Amino acid sequence: MTVTAYTLAVLLDLFCVFLGYRFWFQPGPAAAGYGVPADPRGDAGAYLTVKGLRDGTLGLIGLALLAFAGARAEAWFMVCVALIPFLDTVTVLRHGGAKAVAFGIHFATATVVLISAGLLFAV
């Protein structure tokens, strides 16, 4: 179970880093994938950049916690971080995005993050 817990945590953290990269360097497609398309050349550009910074930084913090503070610290971090995809679900729904994206991507991600936290607590 330890290998599974650590592997899932690292993959989720790296996924956050990837999302950050994508919002920085491919903001249009990243926004569409999020579920609420936005034009990065317009007013939304700054917000897309901020989202990229948020996601990438959270991924790096998660990796640092896992490497330097241990599984329990990473587990608590993931419990807190799970709020973001839960609220992303609501955001997509409030702004006319597809329910399939809201629940199939964001809500599912929050669930996987909480499962990861549970596995880390068990280590």
Tab-separated table of N, CA and C in Angstrom:
chain	number	residue	atom	x	y	z
A	1	MET	N	0.821	-1.196	0.000
A	1	MET	CA	0.000	0.000	0.000
A	1	MET	C	0.862	1.257	0.000
A	2	THR	N	2.034	1.197	0.613
A	2	THR	CA	2.916	2.357	0.679
A	2	THR	C	3.313	2.823	-0.724
A	3	VAL	N	3.686	1.889	-1.578
A	3	VAL	CA	4.091	2.246	-2.937
A	3	VAL	C	2.920	2.899	-3.672
A	4	THR	N	1.731	2.352	-3.522
A	4	THR	CA	0.545	2.919	-4.170
A	4	THR	C	0.269	4.328	-3.654
A	5	ALA	N	0.342	4.505	-2.352
A	5	ALA	CA	0.069	5.815	-1.746
A	5	ALA	C	1.048	6.865	-2.254
A	6	TYR	N	2.327	6.545	-2.250
A	6	TYR	CA	3.332	7.498	-2.695
A	6	TYR	C	3.245	7.745	-4.206
A	7	THR	N	3.018	6.685	-4.971
A	7	THR	CA	2.925	6.833	-6.422
A	7	THR	C	1.754	7.723	-6.808
A	8	LEU	N	0.585	7.483	-6.197
A	8	LEU	CA	-0.583	8.299	-6.508
A	8	LEU	C	-0.354	9.753	-6.101
A	9	ALA	N	0.245	9.969	-4.952
A	9	ALA	CA	0.519	11.337	-4.494
A	9	ALA	C	1.458	12.059	-5.459
A	10	VAL	N	2.517	11.397	-5.869
A	10	VAL	CA	3.473	12.010	-6.801
A	10	VAL	C	2.798	12.299	-8.138
A	11	LEU	N	2.003	11.357	-8.637
A	11	LEU	CA	1.315	11.580	-9.914
A	11	LEU	C	0.348	12.759	-9.831
A	12	LEU	N	-0.385	12.882	-8.732
A	12	LEU	CA	-1.302	14.013	-8.573
A	12	LEU	C	-0.541	15.333	-8.485
A	13	ASP	N	0.563	15.333	-7.766
A	13	ASP	CA	1.377	16.553	-7.670
A	13	ASP	C	1.956	16.934	-9.029
A	14	LEU	N	2.450	15.950	-9.762
A	14	LEU	CA	2.997	16.229	-11.091
A	14	LEU	C	1.900	16.686	-12.058
A	15	PHE	N	0.700	16.158	-11.876
A	15	PHE	CA	-0.422	16.600	-12.706
A	15	PHE	C	-0.714	18.080	-12.465
A	16	CYS	N	-0.623	18.511	-11.212
A	16	CYS	CA	-0.809	19.940	-10.905
A	16	CYS	C	0.266	20.781	-11.585
A	17	VAL	N	1.489	20.313	-11.565
A	17	VAL	CA	2.575	21.029	-12.235
A	17	VAL	C	2.285	21.105	-13.739
A	18	PHE	N	1.823	20.002	-14.319
A	18	PHE	CA	1.466	19.985	-15.741
A	18	PHE	C	0.344	20.983	-16.037
A	19	LEU	N	-0.687	21.015	-15.195
A	19	LEU	CA	-1.783	21.965	-15.399
A	19	LEU	C	-1.273	23.403	-15.351
A	20	GLY	N	-0.394	23.667	-14.406
A	20	GLY	CA	0.194	25.002	-14.321
A	20	GLY	C	0.931	25.366	-15.593
A	21	TYR	N	1.732	24.447	-16.070
A	21	TYR	CA	2.469	24.659	-17.320
A	21	TYR	C	1.497	24.928	-18.465
A	22	ARG	N	0.463	24.131	-18.552
A	22	ARG	CA	-0.486	24.260	-19.661
A	22	ARG	C	-1.206	25.609	-19.628
A	23	PHE	N	-1.622	26.052	-18.449
A	23	PHE	CA	-2.296	27.343	-18.370
A	23	PHE	C	-1.356	28.498	-18.688
A	24	TRP	N	-0.072	28.317	-18.447
A	24	TRP	CA	0.903	29.356	-18.791
A	24	TRP	C	1.196	29.396	-20.283
A	25	PHE	N	1.391	28.212	-20.887
A	25	PHE	CA	1.883	28.161	-22.255
A	25	PHE	C	0.831	27.805	-23.303
A	26	GLN	N	-0.305	27.270	-22.878
A	26	GLN	CA	-1.412	26.953	-23.789
A	26	GLN	C	-2.725	27.346	-23.117
A	27	PRO	N	-2.889	28.612	-22.766
A	27	PRO	CA	-4.037	29.014	-21.947
A	27	PRO	C	-5.399	28.785	-22.595
A	28	GLY	N	-5.515	28.979	-23.896
A	28	GLY	CA	-6.796	28.771	-24.564
A	28	GLY	C	-7.278	27.332	-24.458
A	29	PRO	N	-6.462	26.368	-24.922
A	29	PRO	CA	-6.867	24.965	-24.793
A	29	PRO	C	-7.021	24.528	-23.332
A	30	ALA	N	-6.193	25.059	-22.449
A	30	ALA	CA	-6.307	24.703	-21.035
A	30	ALA	C	-7.644	25.161	-20.468
A	31	ALA	N	-8.056	26.375	-20.819
A	31	ALA	CA	-9.346	26.888	-20.334
A	31	ALA	C	-10.494	26.054	-20.880
A	32	ALA	N	-10.416	25.676	-22.147
A	32	ALA	CA	-11.460	24.831	-22.734
A	32	ALA	C	-11.510	23.480	-22.028
A	33	GLY	N	-10.349	22.913	-21.724
A	33	GLY	CA	-10.295	21.647	-21.004
A	33	GLY	C	-10.830	21.749	-19.583
A	34	TYR	N	-10.681	22.924	-18.992
A	34	TYR	CA	-11.210	23.182	-17.650
A	34	TYR	C	-12.726	23.118	-17.655
A	35	GLY	N	-13.324	23.509	-18.778
A	35	GLY	CA	-14.770	23.455	-18.885
A	35	GLY	C	-15.435	24.799	-19.079
A	36	VAL	N	-14.669	25.867	-18.992
A	36	VAL	CA	-15.191	27.223	-19.220
A	36	VAL	C	-14.203	27.926	-20.143
A	37	PRO	N	-14.432	27.845	-21.462
A	37	PRO	CA	-13.493	28.456	-22.402
A	37	PRO	C	-13.310	29.952	-22.148
A	38	ALA	N	-12.108	30.431	-22.394
A	38	ALA	CA	-11.793	31.853	-22.209
A	38	ALA	C	-10.741	32.247	-23.235
A	39	ASP	N	-10.799	33.485	-23.661
A	39	ASP	CA	-9.843	34.006	-24.630
A	39	ASP	C	-8.632	34.574	-23.886
A	40	PRO	N	-7.475	33.933	-23.999
A	40	PRO	CA	-6.295	34.402	-23.267
A	40	PRO	C	-5.786	35.755	-23.738
A	41	ARG	N	-6.229	36.234	-24.898
A	41	ARG	CA	-5.787	37.544	-25.392
A	41	ARG	C	-6.632	38.673	-24.815
A	42	GLY	N	-7.765	38.320	-24.232
A	42	GLY	CA	-8.659	39.333	-23.665
A	42	GLY	C	-8.439	39.486	-22.166
A	43	ASP	N	-9.485	39.934	-21.505
A	43	ASP	CA	-9.419	40.160	-20.060
A	43	ASP	C	-9.126	38.890	-19.270
A	44	ALA	N	-9.447	37.736	-19.830
A	44	ALA	CA	-9.263	36.471	-19.106
A	44	ALA	C	-7.796	36.057	-19.015
A	45	GLY	N	-6.934	36.648	-19.820
A	45	GLY	CA	-5.529	36.231	-19.851
A	45	GLY	C	-4.858	36.240	-18.491
A	46	ALA	N	-5.083	37.289	-17.720
A	46	ALA	CA	-4.459	37.372	-16.392
A	46	ALA	C	-4.992	36.279	-15.472
A	47	TYR	N	-6.282	35.998	-15.553
A	47	TYR	CA	-6.865	34.971	-14.693
A	47	TYR	C	-6.358	33.582	-15.050
A	48	LEU	N	-6.166	33.344	-16.334
A	48	LEU	CA	-5.629	32.056	-16.755
A	48	LEU	C	-4.196	31.886	-16.261
A	49	THR	N	-3.434	32.963	-16.291
A	49	THR	CA	-2.064	32.925	-15.770
A	49	THR	C	-2.064	32.650	-14.272
A	50	VAL	N	-2.958	33.300	-13.558
A	50	VAL	CA	-3.047	33.083	-12.105
A	50	VAL	C	-3.420	31.637	-11.811
A	51	LYS	N	-4.350	31.078	-12.571
A	51	LYS	CA	-4.720	29.676	-12.367
A	51	LYS	C	-3.514	28.772	-12.604
A	52	GLY	N	-2.751	29.075	-13.631
A	52	GLY	CA	-1.553	28.294	-13.889
A	52	GLY	C	-0.551	28.382	-12.753
A	53	LEU	N	-0.372	29.589	-12.228
A	53	LEU	CA	0.526	29.755	-11.075
A	53	LEU	C	0.034	28.966	-9.873
A	54	ARG	N	-1.267	29.045	-9.620
A	54	ARG	CA	-1.855	28.327	-8.483
A	54	ARG	C	-1.629	26.830	-8.609
A	55	ASP	N	-2.000	26.270	-9.748
A	55	ASP	CA	-1.897	24.829	-9.923
A	55	ASP	C	-0.451	24.351	-9.872
A	56	GLY	N	0.419	25.044	-10.594
A	56	GLY	CA	1.824	24.638	-10.606
A	56	GLY	C	2.470	24.730	-9.238
A	57	THR	N	2.181	25.800	-8.515
A	57	THR	CA	2.749	25.974	-7.174
A	57	THR	C	2.238	24.912	-6.225
A	58	LEU	N	0.948	24.598	-6.288
A	58	LEU	CA	0.411	23.554	-5.409
A	58	LEU	C	1.081	22.213	-5.677
A	59	GLY	N	1.335	21.912	-6.948
A	59	GLY	CA	2.028	20.666	-7.267
A	59	GLY	C	3.433	20.624	-6.697
A	60	LEU	N	4.150	21.733	-6.791
A	60	LEU	CA	5.508	21.784	-6.241
A	60	LEU	C	5.497	21.702	-4.714
A	61	ILE	N	4.539	22.362	-4.088
A	61	ILE	CA	4.425	22.272	-2.628
A	61	ILE	C	4.139	20.832	-2.213
A	62	GLY	N	3.240	20.171	-2.936
A	62	GLY	CA	2.939	18.769	-2.623
A	62	GLY	C	4.162	17.888	-2.728
A	63	LEU	N	4.940	18.060	-3.789
A	63	LEU	CA	6.163	17.265	-3.937
A	63	LEU	C	7.155	17.557	-2.812
A	64	ALA	N	7.292	18.830	-2.450
A	64	ALA	CA	8.210	19.194	-1.361
A	64	ALA	C	7.744	18.604	-0.034
A	65	LEU	N	6.469	18.667	0.243
A	65	LEU	CA	5.953	18.086	1.489
A	65	LEU	C	6.220	16.591	1.548
A	66	LEU	N	5.952	15.921	0.445
A	66	LEU	CA	6.164	14.478	0.413
A	66	LEU	C	7.636	14.138	0.619
A	67	ALA	N	8.519	14.906	0.005
A	67	ALA	CA	9.951	14.630	0.085
A	67	ALA	C	10.560	15.012	1.429
A	68	PHE	N	10.105	16.127	2.010
A	68	PHE	CA	10.792	16.661	3.183
A	68	PHE	C	10.010	16.594	4.493
A	69	ALA	N	8.684	16.446	4.416
A	69	ALA	CA	7.890	16.415	5.654
A	69	ALA	C	7.210	15.076	5.872
A	70	GLY	N	7.017	14.295	4.814
A	70	GLY	CA	6.471	12.961	4.974
A	70	GLY	C	5.025	12.813	4.534
A	71	ALA	N	4.571	11.562	4.632
A	71	ALA	CA	3.259	11.180	4.131
A	71	ALA	C	2.117	11.873	4.871
A	72	ARG	N	2.229	12.007	6.175
A	72	ARG	CA	1.131	12.607	6.949
A	72	ARG	C	0.913	14.083	6.567
A	73	ALA	N	2.000	14.825	6.408
A	73	ALA	CA	1.884	16.231	5.998
A	73	ALA	C	1.274	16.322	4.603
A	74	GLU	N	1.706	15.445	3.705
A	74	GLU	CA	1.152	15.423	2.348
A	74	GLU	C	-0.329	15.059	2.383
A	75	ALA	N	-0.710	14.142	3.253
A	75	ALA	CA	-2.121	13.741	3.363
A	75	ALA	C	-2.991	14.926	3.784
A	76	TRP	N	-2.561	15.668	4.795
A	76	TRP	CA	-3.339	16.840	5.226
A	76	TRP	C	-3.391	17.899	4.132
A	77	PHE	N	-2.288	18.071	3.446
A	77	PHE	CA	-2.245	19.003	2.317
A	77	PHE	C	-3.279	18.606	1.270
A	78	MET	N	-3.352	17.327	0.960
A	78	MET	CA	-4.290	16.862	-0.053
A	78	MET	C	-5.739	17.016	0.395
A	79	VAL	N	-6.000	16.824	1.681
A	79	VAL	CA	-7.356	17.054	2.181
A	79	VAL	C	-7.752	18.507	1.901
A	80	CYS	N	-6.838	19.421	2.189
A	80	CYS	CA	-7.121	20.845	1.943
A	80	CYS	C	-7.224	21.150	0.459
A	81	VAL	N	-6.328	20.606	-0.327
A	81	VAL	CA	-6.287	20.874	-1.765
A	81	VAL	C	-7.523	20.308	-2.472
A	82	ALA	N	-8.130	19.265	-1.932
A	82	ALA	CA	-9.326	18.672	-2.551
A	82	ALA	C	-10.466	19.678	-2.652
A	83	LEU	N	-10.438	20.721	-1.822
A	83	LEU	CA	-11.462	21.755	-1.920
A	83	LEU	C	-11.441	22.440	-3.286
A	84	ILE	N	-10.269	22.574	-3.871
A	84	ILE	CA	-10.156	23.279	-5.146
A	84	ILE	C	-10.943	22.570	-6.250
A	85	PRO	N	-10.724	21.274	-6.520
A	85	PRO	CA	-11.523	20.662	-7.580
A	85	PRO	C	-13.011	20.553	-7.230
A	86	PHE	N	-13.344	20.431	-5.942
A	86	PHE	CA	-14.762	20.460	-5.574
A	86	PHE	C	-15.377	21.808	-5.967
A	87	LEU	N	-14.671	22.883	-5.657
A	87	LEU	CA	-15.179	24.216	-6.008
A	87	LEU	C	-15.067	24.487	-7.505
A	88	ASP	N	-14.105	23.866	-8.166
A	88	ASP	CA	-14.042	23.960	-9.626
A	88	ASP	C	-15.290	23.333	-10.248
A	89	THR	N	-15.798	22.265	-9.644
A	89	THR	CA	-17.041	21.645	-10.107
A	89	THR	C	-18.165	22.678	-10.106
A	90	VAL	N	-18.292	23.384	-8.992
A	90	VAL	CA	-19.338	24.400	-8.857
A	90	VAL	C	-19.114	25.535	-9.860
A	91	THR	N	-17.873	25.937	-10.032
A	91	THR	CA	-17.548	27.027	-10.959
A	91	THR	C	-17.959	26.672	-12.381
A	92	VAL	N	-17.610	25.487	-12.816
A	92	VAL	CA	-17.968	25.066	-14.174
A	92	VAL	C	-19.486	25.056	-14.333
A	93	LEU	N	-20.202	24.527	-13.355
A	93	LEU	CA	-21.662	24.479	-13.433
A	93	LEU	C	-22.280	25.878	-13.426
A	94	ARG	N	-21.755	26.768	-12.592
A	94	ARG	CA	-22.295	28.132	-12.496
A	94	ARG	C	-22.077	28.951	-13.763
A	95	HIS	N	-21.066	28.579	-14.534
A	95	HIS	CA	-20.735	29.363	-15.719
A	95	HIS	C	-21.085	28.641	-17.016
A	96	GLY	N	-22.048	27.742	-16.933
A	96	GLY	CA	-22.594	27.117	-18.130
A	96	GLY	C	-21.773	26.003	-18.732
A	97	GLY	N	-20.803	25.510	-18.007
A	97	GLY	CA	-20.000	24.401	-18.517
A	97	GLY	C	-20.780	23.095	-18.477
A	98	ALA	N	-20.265	22.114	-19.155
A	98	ALA	CA	-20.927	20.817	-19.242
A	98	ALA	C	-20.873	20.071	-17.905
A	99	LYS	N	-21.989	19.425	-17.571
A	99	LYS	CA	-22.032	18.616	-16.353
A	99	LYS	C	-21.023	17.471	-16.429
A	100	ALA	N	-20.825	16.937	-17.630
A	100	ALA	CA	-19.856	15.847	-17.788
A	100	ALA	C	-18.454	16.301	-17.398
A	101	VAL	N	-18.089	17.524	-17.754
A	101	VAL	CA	-16.781	18.057	-17.380
A	101	VAL	C	-16.743	18.344	-15.879
A	102	ALA	N	-17.791	18.979	-15.374
A	102	ALA	CA	-17.826	19.337	-13.953
A	102	ALA	C	-17.666	18.106	-13.070
A	103	PHE	N	-18.436	17.079	-13.370
A	103	PHE	CA	-18.402	15.885	-12.520
A	103	PHE	C	-17.356	14.876	-12.960
A	104	GLY	N	-17.186	14.726	-14.274
A	104	GLY	CA	-16.251	13.733	-14.787
A	104	GLY	C	-14.794	14.115	-14.641
A	105	ILE	N	-14.511	15.417	-14.572
A	105	ILE	CA	-13.130	15.868	-14.393
A	105	ILE	C	-12.917	16.400	-12.980
A	106	HIS	N	-13.626	17.454	-12.624
A	106	HIS	CA	-13.343	18.148	-11.364
A	106	HIS	C	-13.784	17.361	-10.128
A	107	PHE	N	-15.021	16.898	-10.110
A	107	PHE	CA	-15.505	16.144	-8.952
A	107	PHE	C	-14.733	14.834	-8.823
A	108	ALA	N	-14.471	14.182	-9.963
A	108	ALA	CA	-13.699	12.944	-9.940
A	108	ALA	C	-12.283	13.190	-9.417
A	109	THR	N	-11.684	14.310	-9.824
A	109	THR	CA	-10.349	14.650	-9.331
A	109	THR	C	-10.356	14.842	-7.825
A	110	ALA	N	-11.344	15.562	-7.312
A	110	ALA	CA	-11.440	15.776	-5.869
A	110	ALA	C	-11.548	14.441	-5.138
A	111	THR	N	-12.315	13.538	-5.689
A	111	THR	CA	-12.477	12.219	-5.076
A	111	THR	C	-11.157	11.458	-5.061
A	112	VAL	N	-10.433	11.484	-6.178
A	112	VAL	CA	-9.133	10.791	-6.246
A	112	VAL	C	-8.137	11.420	-5.273
A	113	VAL	N	-8.155	12.736	-5.144
A	113	VAL	CA	-7.256	13.420	-4.207
A	113	VAL	C	-7.569	12.978	-2.777
A	114	LEU	N	-8.840	12.859	-2.440
A	114	LEU	CA	-9.209	12.395	-1.089
A	114	LEU	C	-8.837	10.928	-0.864
A	115	ILE	N	-8.960	10.127	-1.896
A	115	ILE	CA	-8.514	8.732	-1.793
A	115	ILE	C	-7.008	8.693	-1.548
A	116	SER	N	-6.281	9.514	-2.284
A	116	SER	CA	-4.832	9.599	-2.084
A	116	SER	C	-4.497	10.005	-0.653
A	117	ALA	N	-5.219	10.987	-0.129
A	117	ALA	CA	-4.994	11.411	1.253
A	117	ALA	C	-5.242	10.261	2.215
A	118	GLY	N	-6.321	9.534	1.992
A	118	GLY	CA	-6.617	8.381	2.853
A	118	GLY	C	-5.524	7.329	2.816
A	119	LEU	N	-4.996	7.058	1.626
A	119	LEU	CA	-3.899	6.099	1.510
A	119	LEU	C	-2.649	6.607	2.246
A	120	LEU	N	-2.381	7.889	2.126
A	120	LEU	CA	-1.205	8.446	2.821
A	120	LEU	C	-1.383	8.409	4.336
A	121	PHE	N	-2.590	8.654	4.822
A	121	PHE	CA	-2.835	8.551	6.263
A	121	PHE	C	-2.603	7.128	6.759
A	122	ALA	N	-2.847	6.152	5.902
A	122	ALA	CA	-2.697	4.740	6.303
A	122	ALA	C	-1.244	4.272	6.284
A	123	VAL	N	-0.357	5.049	5.671
A	123	VAL	CA	1.061	4.647	5.572
A	123	VAL	C	1.712	4.710	6.940
